[in-house]
PDB file of C-alpha atoms in Angstrom:
ATOM      1  CA  MET Y  51      14.146 -18.958   7.502  1.00  0.00           C
ATOM      2  CA  TYR Y  52      15.080 -16.137   5.125  1.00  0.00           C
ATOM      3  CA  PHE Y  53      13.173 -15.821   1.864  1.00  0.00           C
ATOM      4  CA  SER Y  54      13.141 -13.458  -1.125  1.00  0.00           C
ATOM      5  CA  PHE Y  55      10.530 -12.754  -3.769  1.00  0.00           C
ATOM      6  CA  ASP Y  56      11.590 -14.531  -6.962  1.00  0.00           C
ATOM      7  CA  HIS Y  57       8.841 -14.146  -9.557  1.00  0.00           C
ATOM      8  CA  ILE Y  58       5.145 -14.165 -10.345  1.00  0.00           C
ATOM      9  CA  VAL Y  59       3.660 -16.311 -13.110  1.00  0.00           C
ATOM     10  CA  HIS Y  60       1.231 -14.798 -15.622  1.00  0.00           C
ATOM     11  CA  TYR Y  61      -0.367 -17.342 -17.969  1.00  0.00           C
ATOM     12  CA  VAL Y  62      -0.805 -16.012 -21.534  1.00  0.00           C
ATOM     13  CA  GLU Y  63      -1.627 -17.545 -24.897  1.00  0.00           C
ATOM     14  CA  ASP Y  64       1.212 -15.809 -26.772  1.00  0.00           C
ATOM     15  CA  PRO Y  65       4.295 -14.647 -24.835  1.00  0.00           C
ATOM     16  CA  LYS Y  66       5.718 -12.953 -27.958  1.00  0.00           C
ATOM     17  CA  LYS Y  67       2.776 -10.531 -27.988  1.00  0.00           C
ATOM     18  CA  VAL Y  68       3.593  -9.615 -24.380  1.00  0.00           C
ATOM     19  CA  ILE Y  69       7.151  -8.676 -25.350  1.00  0.00           C
ATOM     20  CA  THR Y  70       5.819  -6.338 -28.050  1.00  0.00           C
ATOM     21  CA  VAL Y  71       3.248  -4.653 -25.801  1.00  0.00           C
ATOM     22  CA  LEU Y  72       5.715  -4.115 -22.959  1.00  0.00           C
ATOM     23  CA  LYS Y  73       8.337  -2.707 -25.332  1.00  0.00           C
ATOM     24  CA  GLU Y  74       5.827  -0.047 -26.393  1.00  0.00           C
ATOM     25  CA  LYS Y  75       5.532   0.913 -22.722  1.00  0.00           C
ATOM     26  CA  GLY Y  76       9.288   1.126 -22.213  1.00  0.00           C
ATOM     27  CA  ILE Y  77       9.515  -2.163 -20.321  1.00  0.00           C
ATOM     28  CA  HIS Y  78      12.207  -4.679 -21.295  1.00  0.00           C
ATOM     29  CA  ALA Y  79      11.094  -8.298 -21.810  1.00  0.00           C
ATOM     30  CA  VAL Y  80      12.684 -11.178 -23.713  1.00  0.00           C
ATOM     31  CA  ASP Y  81      12.069 -14.701 -24.967  1.00  0.00           C
ATOM     32  CA  GLY Y  82      12.879 -17.115 -22.133  1.00  0.00           C
ATOM     33  CA  GLY Y  83      12.979 -20.372 -24.109  1.00  0.00           C
ATOM     34  CA  HIS Y  84      11.198 -23.678 -23.496  1.00  0.00           C
ATOM     35  CA  HIS Y  85      11.060 -26.008 -20.515  1.00  0.00           C
ATOM     36  CA  GLN Y  86      12.510 -29.482 -20.738  1.00  0.00           C
ATOM     37  CA  ASN Y  87      10.218 -32.495 -20.230  1.00  0.00           C
ATOM     38  CA  ARG Y  88       6.993 -30.507 -20.472  1.00  0.00           C
ATOM     39  CA  PRO Y  89       5.284 -28.558 -23.310  1.00  0.00           C
ATOM     40  CA  THR Y  90       5.594 -25.027 -21.916  1.00  0.00           C
ATOM     41  CA  TYR Y  91       7.593 -21.951 -22.902  1.00  0.00           C
ATOM     42  CA  ASN Y  92       7.862 -18.381 -21.679  1.00  0.00           C
ATOM     43  CA  ALA Y  93       8.902 -14.754 -21.903  1.00  0.00           C
ATOM     44  CA  LEU Y  94      10.667 -13.023 -19.017  1.00  0.00           C
ATOM     45  CA  CYS Y  95      10.511  -9.482 -17.670  1.00  0.00           C
ATOM     46  CA  HIS Y  96      13.297  -8.981 -15.124  1.00  0.00           C
ATOM     47  CA  PHE Y  97      13.784  -6.254 -12.539  1.00  0.00           C
ATOM     48  CA  ASP Y  98      17.162  -7.461 -11.250  1.00  0.00           C
ATOM     49  CA  LEU Y  99      16.405 -10.923  -9.796  1.00  0.00           C
ATOM     50  CA  SER Y 100      12.687 -10.249  -9.295  1.00  0.00           C
ATOM     51  CA  TYR Y 101      10.737 -10.945 -12.463  1.00  0.00           C
ATOM     52  CA  ILE Y 102       7.448 -11.680 -14.192  1.00  0.00           C
ATOM     53  CA  GLU Y 103       7.203 -14.959 -16.081  1.00  0.00           C
ATOM     54  CA  PHE Y 104       4.741 -15.018 -18.975  1.00  0.00           C
ATOM     55  CA  ILE Y 105       4.182 -18.729 -19.499  1.00  0.00           C
ATOM     56  CA  SER Y 106       2.200 -20.591 -22.144  1.00  0.00           C
ATOM     57  CA  ALA Y 107       1.524 -24.174 -23.204  1.00  0.00           C
ATOM     58  CA  SER Y 108       2.558 -25.406 -26.648  1.00  0.00           C
ATOM     59  CA  ASP Y 109       0.402 -28.539 -26.256  1.00  0.00           C
ATOM     60  CA  LYS Y 110      -2.446 -28.194 -23.746  1.00  0.00           C
ATOM     61  CA  LYS Y 111      -3.757 -31.728 -24.274  1.00  0.00           C
ATOM     62  CA  LYS Y 112      -0.351 -33.257 -23.583  1.00  0.00           C
ATOM     63  CA  LEU Y 113       0.123 -31.044 -20.533  1.00  0.00           C
ATOM     64  CA  ARG Y 114      -3.265 -32.133 -19.116  1.00  0.00           C
ATOM     65  CA  LEU Y 115      -2.372 -35.814 -19.500  1.00  0.00           C
ATOM     66  CA  MET Y 116       0.942 -35.511 -17.655  1.00  0.00           C
ATOM     67  CA  ASN Y 117       1.293 -36.206 -13.939  1.00  0.00           C
ATOM     68  CA  HIS Y 118       1.956 -32.998 -12.021  1.00  0.00           C
ATOM     69  CA  PRO Y 119       2.953 -32.611  -8.366  1.00  0.00           C
ATOM     70  CA  LYS Y 120       0.288 -31.636  -5.871  1.00  0.00           C
ATOM     71  CA  PHE Y 121       0.189 -27.864  -5.183  1.00  0.00           C
ATOM     72  CA  SER Y 122       2.292 -27.221  -8.316  1.00  0.00           C
ATOM     73  CA  LEU Y 123       2.063 -24.433 -10.894  1.00  0.00           C
ATOM     74  CA  MET Y 124       1.000 -26.842 -13.641  1.00  0.00           C
ATOM     75  CA  GLU Y 125      -1.792 -28.155 -11.437  1.00  0.00           C
ATOM     76  CA  SER Y 126      -2.979 -24.568 -10.889  1.00  0.00           C
ATOM     77  CA  ILE Y 127      -2.823 -23.672 -14.600  1.00  0.00           C
ATOM     78  CA  ILE Y 128      -4.864 -26.741 -15.562  1.00  0.00           C
ATOM     79  CA  LYS Y 129      -7.420 -26.218 -12.768  1.00  0.00           C
ATOM     80  CA  ASN Y 130      -7.735 -22.621 -13.967  1.00  0.00           C
ATOM     81  CA  GLY Y 131      -8.648 -23.877 -17.443  1.00  0.00           C
ATOM     82  CA  PHE Y 132      -5.646 -22.221 -19.118  1.00  0.00           C
ATOM     83  CA  THR Y 133      -7.282 -18.862 -18.459  1.00  0.00           C
ATOM     84  CA  GLU Y 134      -5.025 -15.873 -19.039  1.00  0.00           C
ATOM     85  CA  GLY Y 135      -3.992 -14.015 -15.900  1.00  0.00           C
ATOM     86  CA  PHE Y 136      -1.803 -14.314 -12.830  1.00  0.00           C
ATOM     87  CA  ILE Y 137      -1.538 -17.813 -11.391  1.00  0.00           C
ATOM     88  CA  ARG Y 138       0.992 -18.133  -8.552  1.00  0.00           C
ATOM     89  CA  PHE Y 139       4.067 -16.461  -7.114  1.00  0.00           C
ATOM     90  CA  ILE Y 140       7.386 -18.021  -6.211  1.00  0.00           C
ATOM     91  CA  VAL Y 141       9.719 -17.387  -3.289  1.00  0.00           C
ATOM     92  CA  ARG Y 142      13.474 -17.924  -3.458  1.00  0.00           C
ATOM     93  CA  THR Y 143      15.444 -19.906  -0.914  1.00  0.00           C
ATOM     94  CA  HIS Y 144      19.131 -20.776  -0.755  1.00  0.00           C
ATOM     95  CA  ASP Y 145      18.611 -24.087   1.084  1.00  0.00           C
ATOM     96  CA  ILE Y 146      15.620 -25.959  -0.290  1.00  0.00           C
ATOM     97  CA  GLN Y 147      16.188 -29.065   1.852  1.00  0.00           C
ATOM     98  CA  LYS Y 148      16.182 -26.951   4.999  1.00  0.00           C
ATOM     99  CA  THR Y 149      13.075 -25.160   3.701  1.00  0.00           C
ATOM    100  CA  ALA Y 150      11.316 -28.512   3.212  1.00  0.00           C
ATOM    101  CA  ALA Y 151      12.122 -29.568   6.777  1.00  0.00           C
ATOM    102  CA  TYR Y 152      10.987 -26.176   8.088  1.00  0.00           C
ATOM    103  CA  PHE Y 153       7.515 -26.471   6.533  1.00  0.00           C
ATOM    104  CA  GLU Y 154       7.159 -30.123   7.515  1.00  0.00           C
ATOM    105  CA  ASN Y 155       7.760 -29.029  11.108  1.00  0.00           C
ATOM    106  CA  LYS Y 156       5.025 -26.416  10.620  1.00  0.00           C
ATOM    107  CA  GLY Y 157       2.599 -29.227   9.780  1.00  0.00           C
ATOM    108  CA  LEU Y 158       2.292 -28.515   6.066  1.00  0.00           C
ATOM    109  CA  GLU Y 159       2.266 -31.128   3.330  1.00  0.00           C
ATOM    110  CA  VAL Y 160       5.534 -30.814   1.411  1.00  0.00           C
ATOM    111  CA  ILE Y 161       6.149 -32.062  -2.150  1.00  0.00           C
ATOM    112  CA  GLY Y 162       9.673 -32.062  -3.570  1.00  0.00           C
ATOM    113  CA  PRO Y 163      12.253 -30.776  -4.192  1.00  0.00           C
ATOM    114  CA  VAL Y 164      11.577 -31.323  -7.904  1.00  0.00           C
ATOM    115  CA  PRO Y 165      14.440 -30.630 -10.380  1.00  0.00           C
ATOM    116  CA  LEU Y 166      13.488 -28.661 -13.502  1.00  0.00           C
ATOM    117  CA  SER Y 167      15.262 -26.957 -16.389  1.00  0.00           C
ATOM    118  CA  ARG Y 168      14.716 -24.649 -19.338  1.00  0.00           C
ATOM    119  CA  VAL Y 169      16.577 -24.334 -22.649  1.00  0.00           C
ATOM    120  CA  THR Y 170      17.214 -20.646 -23.330  1.00  0.00           C
ATOM    121  CA  PRO Y 171      17.242 -19.093 -26.833  1.00  0.00           C
ATOM    122  CA  ASP Y 172      21.075 -19.222 -26.941  1.00  0.00           C
ATOM    123  CA  GLY Y 173      21.015 -22.984 -26.296  1.00  0.00           C
ATOM    124  CA  SER Y 174      22.218 -22.876 -22.699  1.00  0.00           C
ATOM    125  CA  VAL Y 175      20.257 -24.601 -19.928  1.00  0.00           C
ATOM    126  CA  SER Y 176      18.971 -22.973 -16.735  1.00  0.00           C
ATOM    127  CA  ARG Y 177      18.410 -25.379 -13.829  1.00  0.00           C
ATOM    128  CA  TRP Y 178      16.571 -25.117 -10.524  1.00  0.00           C
ATOM    129  CA  LYS Y 179      14.625 -27.083  -7.921  1.00  0.00           C
ATOM    130  CA  LEU Y 180      11.045 -26.433  -6.795  1.00  0.00           C
ATOM    131  CA  LEU Y 181       9.277 -27.165  -3.523  1.00  0.00           C
ATOM    132  CA  PHE Y 182       5.480 -27.168  -3.188  1.00  0.00           C
ATOM    133  CA  VAL Y 183       3.651 -26.797   0.114  1.00  0.00           C
ATOM    134  CA  GLY Y 184       0.006 -26.795   1.119  1.00  0.00           C
ATOM    135  CA  ASP Y 185      -2.639 -27.859   3.601  1.00  0.00           C
ATOM    136  CA  THR Y 186      -6.340 -28.710   3.716  1.00  0.00           C
ATOM    137  CA  ASN Y 187      -7.480 -25.322   5.027  1.00  0.00           C
ATOM    138  CA  ASP Y 188      -9.433 -22.841   2.935  1.00  0.00           C
ATOM    139  CA  GLY Y 189      -7.543 -19.836   1.647  1.00  0.00           C
ATOM    140  CA  PRO Y 190      -5.288 -18.769  -1.209  1.00  0.00           C
ATOM    141  CA  ASN Y 191      -2.587 -21.078  -2.519  1.00  0.00           C
ATOM    142  CA  PHE Y 192       0.696 -20.721  -0.700  1.00  0.00           C
ATOM    143  CA  PRO Y 193       3.624 -19.580  -2.801  1.00  0.00           C
ATOM    144  CA  TYR Y 194       5.959 -22.308  -3.895  1.00  0.00           C
ATOM    145  CA  PHE Y 195       9.717 -22.221  -3.469  1.00  0.00           C
ATOM    146  CA  ILE Y 196      12.698 -22.210  -5.787  1.00  0.00           C
ATOM    147  CA  GLN Y 197      16.407 -22.756  -5.406  1.00  0.00           C
ATOM    148  CA  TRP Y 198      18.471 -21.898  -8.467  1.00  0.00           C
ATOM    149  CA  ASP Y 199      21.587 -23.895  -9.264  1.00  0.00           C
ATOM    150  CA  GLU Y 200      23.571 -20.637  -9.488  1.00  0.00           C
ATOM    151  CA  SER Y 201      24.271 -18.121  -6.733  1.00  0.00           C
ATOM    152  CA  ASP Y 202      22.433 -14.794  -6.868  1.00  0.00           C
ATOM    153  CA  ASN Y 203      25.592 -12.963  -7.958  1.00  0.00           C
ATOM    154  CA  ASP Y 204      26.313 -15.456 -10.739  1.00  0.00           C
ATOM    155  CA  ARG Y 205      22.712 -15.289 -11.940  1.00  0.00           C
ATOM    156  CA  ILE Y 206      22.724 -11.490 -12.110  1.00  0.00           C
ATOM    157  CA  ARG Y 207      25.995 -11.480 -14.056  1.00  0.00           C
ATOM    158  CA  ASN Y 208      24.763 -14.106 -16.533  1.00  0.00           C
ATOM    159  CA  LEU Y 209      21.341 -12.492 -16.965  1.00  0.00           C
ATOM    160  CA  VAL Y 210      22.942  -9.115 -17.694  1.00  0.00           C
ATOM    161  CA  GLU Y 211      25.451 -10.640 -20.137  1.00  0.00           C
ATOM    162  CA  LYS Y 212      22.632 -12.389 -22.024  1.00  0.00           C
ATOM    163  CA  GLY Y 213      20.486  -9.247 -22.152  1.00  0.00           C
ATOM    164  CA  ILE Y 214      17.724 -10.810 -20.054  1.00  0.00           C
ATOM    165  CA  ILE Y 215      18.182  -8.123 -17.429  1.00  0.00           C
ATOM    166  CA  GLY Y 216      17.996  -4.866 -19.380  1.00  0.00           C
ATOM    167  CA  LYS Y 217      17.112  -1.224 -18.934  1.00  0.00           C
ATOM    168  CA  HIS Y 218      13.515  -0.057 -18.486  1.00  0.00           C
ATOM    169  CA  SER Y 219      12.326   3.489 -19.170  1.00  0.00           C
ATOM    170  CA  TYR Y 220      12.290   5.886 -16.208  1.00  0.00           C
ATOM    171  CA  ARG Y 221      14.268   3.399 -14.064  1.00  0.00           C
ATOM    172  CA  THR Y 222      11.221   1.178 -13.574  1.00  0.00           C
ATOM    173  CA  LYS Y 223      11.499  -1.255 -10.655  1.00  0.00           C
ATOM    174  CA  PHE Y 224       9.400  -4.033  -9.150  1.00  0.00           C
ATOM    175  CA  SER Y 225       7.309  -3.002  -6.130  1.00  0.00           C
ATOM    176  CA  HIS Y 226       4.677  -5.566  -5.116  1.00  0.00           C
ATOM    177  CA  ILE Y 227       1.925  -7.970  -6.063  1.00  0.00           C
ATOM    178  CA  THR Y 228      -1.658  -7.779  -4.822  1.00  0.00           C
ATOM    179  CA  ILE Y 229      -3.655 -10.882  -3.888  1.00  0.00           C
ATOM    180  CA  ALA Y 230      -7.419 -11.031  -3.345  1.00  0.00           C
ATOM    181  CA  VAL Y 231      -8.322 -12.879  -0.131  1.00  0.00           C
ATOM    182  CA  LYS Y 232     -11.576 -13.491   1.722  1.00  0.00           C
ATOM    183  CA  ASP Y 233     -10.264 -13.157   5.285  1.00  0.00           C
ATOM    184  CA  LEU Y 234      -7.586 -10.464   5.436  1.00  0.00           C
ATOM    185  CA  GLU Y 235      -6.505 -10.723   9.068  1.00  0.00           C
ATOM    186  CA  LYS Y 236      -6.451 -14.514   9.169  1.00  0.00           C
ATOM    187  CA  THR Y 237      -4.384 -14.758   5.978  1.00  0.00           C
ATOM    188  CA  VAL Y 238      -1.957 -11.987   6.941  1.00  0.00           C
ATOM    189  CA  GLU Y 239      -1.264 -13.451  10.371  1.00  0.00           C
ATOM    190  CA  ASN Y 240      -0.935 -16.994   9.016  1.00  0.00           C
ATOM    191  CA  TRP Y 241       1.463 -16.037   6.228  1.00  0.00           C
ATOM    192  CA  ALA Y 242       3.503 -13.702   8.443  1.00  0.00           C
ATOM    193  CA  GLU Y 243       4.069 -16.539  10.908  1.00  0.00           C
ATOM    194  CA  LEU Y 244       4.710 -19.242   8.297  1.00  0.00           C
ATOM    195  CA  PHE Y 245       7.088 -17.227   6.132  1.00  0.00           C
ATOM    196  CA  ASN Y 246       8.671 -15.118   8.888  1.00  0.00           C
ATOM    197  CA  LEU Y 247       7.547 -11.787   7.395  1.00  0.00           C
ATOM    198  CA  GLN Y 248       6.919  -8.378   8.940  1.00  0.00           C
ATOM    199  CA  MET Y 249       3.371  -7.000   8.622  1.00  0.00           C
ATOM    200  CA  GLY Y 250       2.279  -3.476   7.762  1.00  0.00           C
ATOM    201  CA  GLY Y 251      -0.814  -1.811   9.169  1.00  0.00           C
ATOM    202  CA  THR Y 252      -4.275  -1.988   7.628  1.00  0.00           C
ATOM    203  CA  TYR Y 253      -5.125   0.691   5.072  1.00  0.00           C
ATOM    204  CA  ILE Y 254      -7.991   1.374   2.673  1.00  0.00           C
ATOM    205  CA  ASP Y 255      -7.483   1.296  -1.093  1.00  0.00           C
ATOM    206  CA  ASN Y 256     -10.443   3.209  -2.494  1.00  0.00           C
ATOM    207  CA  LYS Y 257      -9.729   2.180  -6.088  1.00  0.00           C
ATOM    208  CA  LEU Y 258      -9.952  -1.473  -5.093  1.00  0.00           C
ATOM    209  CA  GLN Y 259     -12.770  -0.905  -2.581  1.00  0.00           C
ATOM    210  CA  ALA Y 260     -10.737  -3.057  -0.224  1.00  0.00           C
ATOM    211  CA  LYS Y 261      -8.864  -3.229   3.055  1.00  0.00           C
ATOM    212  CA  CYS Y 262      -5.201  -4.047   2.515  1.00  0.00           C
ATOM    213  CA  ARG Y 263      -2.147  -5.106   4.489  1.00  0.00           C
ATOM    214  CA  THR Y 264       1.420  -5.548   3.321  1.00  0.00           C
ATOM    215  CA  LEU Y 265       3.786  -8.409   4.048  1.00  0.00           C
ATOM    216  CA  PHE Y 266       7.338  -7.163   3.560  1.00  0.00           C
ATOM    217  CA  LEU Y 267       9.434  -9.548   1.474  1.00  0.00           C
ATOM    218  CA  ASN Y 268      12.888  -8.827   0.089  1.00  0.00           C
ATOM    219  CA  GLY Y 269      12.655  -8.290  -3.681  1.00  0.00           C
ATOM    220  CA  GLY Y 270       8.898  -7.690  -3.824  1.00  0.00           C
ATOM    221  CA  ASN Y 271       6.249  -7.125  -1.189  1.00  0.00           C
ATOM    222  CA  ILE Y 272       2.961  -9.008  -0.909  1.00  0.00           C
ATOM    223  CA  VAL Y 273      -0.210  -6.930  -0.502  1.00  0.00           C
ATOM    224  CA  LEU Y 274      -3.250  -8.898   0.650  1.00  0.00           C
ATOM    225  CA  SER Y 275      -6.618  -7.277  -0.005  1.00  0.00           C
ATOM    226  CA  SER Y 276     -10.137  -8.105   1.141  1.00  0.00           C
ATOM    227  CA  PRO Y 277     -13.270  -6.395  -0.262  1.00  0.00           C
ATOM    228  CA  MET Y 278     -15.206  -3.771   1.665  1.00  0.00           C
ATOM    229  CA  ASP Y 279     -17.841  -3.366  -1.029  1.00  0.00           C
ATOM    230  CA  ASP Y 280     -18.546  -4.286  -4.639  1.00  0.00           C
ATOM    231  CA  GLY Y 281     -15.413  -3.464  -6.592  1.00  0.00           C
ATOM    232  CA  ILE Y 282     -12.295  -4.903  -8.194  1.00  0.00           C
ATOM    233  CA  VAL Y 283     -11.311  -7.271  -5.373  1.00  0.00           C
ATOM    234  CA  SER Y 284     -14.883  -8.454  -4.891  1.00  0.00           C
ATOM    235  CA  LYS Y 285     -15.104  -9.216  -8.615  1.00  0.00           C
ATOM    236  CA  VAL Y 286     -11.820 -11.166  -8.564  1.00  0.00           C
ATOM    237  CA  LEU Y 287     -13.040 -13.326  -5.680  1.00  0.00           C
ATOM    238  CA  ILE Y 288     -16.390 -14.012  -7.343  1.00  0.00           C
ATOM    239  CA  GLU Y 289     -14.924 -14.836 -10.762  1.00  0.00           C
ATOM    240  CA  HIS Y 290     -11.567 -16.426  -9.906  1.00  0.00           C
ATOM    241  CA  GLY Y 291     -11.315 -17.047  -6.168  1.00  0.00           C
ATOM    242  CA  GLU Y 292      -8.392 -16.098  -3.938  1.00  0.00           C
ATOM    243  CA  LYS Y 293      -5.430 -15.361  -6.185  1.00  0.00           C
ATOM    244  CA  PRO Y 294      -2.972 -12.674  -7.345  1.00  0.00           C
ATOM    245  CA  PHE Y 295      -4.558 -10.146  -9.684  1.00  0.00           C
ATOM    246  CA  LYS Y 296      -2.232  -7.136  -9.900  1.00  0.00           C
ATOM    247  CA  VAL Y 297       1.453  -6.272 -10.239  1.00  0.00           C
ATOM    248  CA  THR Y 298       2.671  -2.832  -9.208  1.00  0.00           C
ATOM    249  CA  LEU Y 299       5.875  -1.289 -10.515  1.00  0.00           C
ATOM    250  CA  ILE Y 300       7.517   1.987  -9.521  1.00  0.00           C
ATOM    251  CA  ARG Y 301       9.483   4.496 -11.575  1.00  0.00           C
ATOM    252  CA  ASP Y 302      10.684   8.077 -11.467  1.00  0.00           C
ATOM    253  CA  ILE Y 303       7.820   9.701 -13.387  1.00  0.00           C
ATOM    254  CA  LYS Y 304       4.726   8.966 -15.485  1.00  0.00           C
ATOM    255  CA  LYS Y 305       2.119   6.936 -13.585  1.00  0.00           C
ATOM    256  CA  GLU Y 306       0.167   4.483 -15.691  1.00  0.00           C
ATOM    257  CA  SER Y 307      -2.193   1.531 -15.412  1.00  0.00           C
ATOM    258  CA  PHE Y 308      -3.117  -1.050 -18.020  1.00  0.00           C
ATOM    259  CA  GLU Y 309      -4.718  -4.452 -18.474  1.00  0.00           C
ATOM    260  CA  LEU Y 310      -2.568  -7.108 -20.106  1.00  0.00           C
ATOM    261  CA  PHE Y 311      -3.954 -10.518 -21.078  1.00  0.00           C
ATOM    262  CA  GLY Y 312      -6.029 -11.038 -17.943  1.00  0.00           C
ATOM    263  CA  GLY Y 313      -3.690  -9.258 -15.519  1.00  0.00           C
ATOM    264  CA  SER Y 314      -3.739  -5.737 -14.072  1.00  0.00           C
ATOM    265  CA  TYR Y 315      -0.563  -3.646 -14.061  1.00  0.00           C
ATOM    266  CA  GLN Y 316      -0.090  -0.426 -12.125  1.00  0.00           C
ATOM    267  CA  ILE Y 317       2.948   1.840 -12.473  1.00  0.00           C
ATOM    268  CA  GLU Y 318       3.355   4.313  -9.627  1.00  0.00           C
ATOM    269  CA  THR Y 319       5.970   6.795  -8.462  1.00  0.00           C
ATOM    270  CA  GLN Y 320       7.759   6.222  -5.168  1.00  0.00           C
ATOM    271  CA  GLN Y 321       5.808   9.085  -3.576  1.00  0.00           C
ATOM    272  CA  SER Y 322       2.430   7.680  -4.609  1.00  0.00           C
ATOM    273  CA  ILE Y 323       3.410   4.214  -3.331  1.00  0.00           C
ATOM    274  CA  GLN Y 324       4.178   5.665   0.089  1.00  0.00           C
ATOM    275  CA  LEU Y 325       0.801   7.408   0.172  1.00  0.00           C
ATOM    276  CA  LEU Y 326      -0.917   4.082  -0.566  1.00  0.00           C
ATOM    277  CA  GLY Y 327       0.408   2.493   2.605  1.00  0.00           C
ATOM    278  CA  GLY Y 328       4.155   2.311   2.588  1.00  0.00           C
ATOM    279  CA  THR Y 329       4.500  -0.740   0.352  1.00  0.00           C
TER     280      THR Y 329
END
């Protein structure tokens, strides 16, 4: 199977505030519209087809009372108590039925495909299908899978025409996400085998006080990190469990880090990224 990074979901109370904050930092983000058949809406920050979705609930009580698929994003948001921060990440496939059969053969529980849609600010409708997978073993949630109704080339053209894909300062690009895990080697080897990904070597991130390994995924790499000592990753595991906690971007100049509504953002240069472990 061939997969690509699609997006990471960051739950926030007010997506419009995110757009304002990111604009001040030279990062382009826009109103994404509202989802059909559920009380959620979002803002989008695109780096070509890879993007960050800032999602919120317009009616939390109604959302809680709805039936949501097992292993789904909505299930995760509700279990997380609508706490601001990163929730899940999503992997793109071009054959969701084949993907479902692939994971069933791997012994995973497969839910879907589930058709969904979103009304954009210009009144048009974006459509896609989602696939959720999981098992009974301990560990971080698996990503879930998306197949858009448009081809990649058509999506890029439409997103550019609508201004959803725009220019960021200093040619900022998406690099990777970082996920806190308890057992680094077990998770890396399991995910590499399940998702057919190449693994990088182990390296130490002193800022995180953690051992890290990279899984190389087209469109955005996945860095798994396990604590060596008390520090950022240890705190994430204690307070939130195994989950994504940081997004890293790269640009030509001007390194920067900031906290944004429960999520950590790091902006590095290409040279500094290579020094961190070749992600």
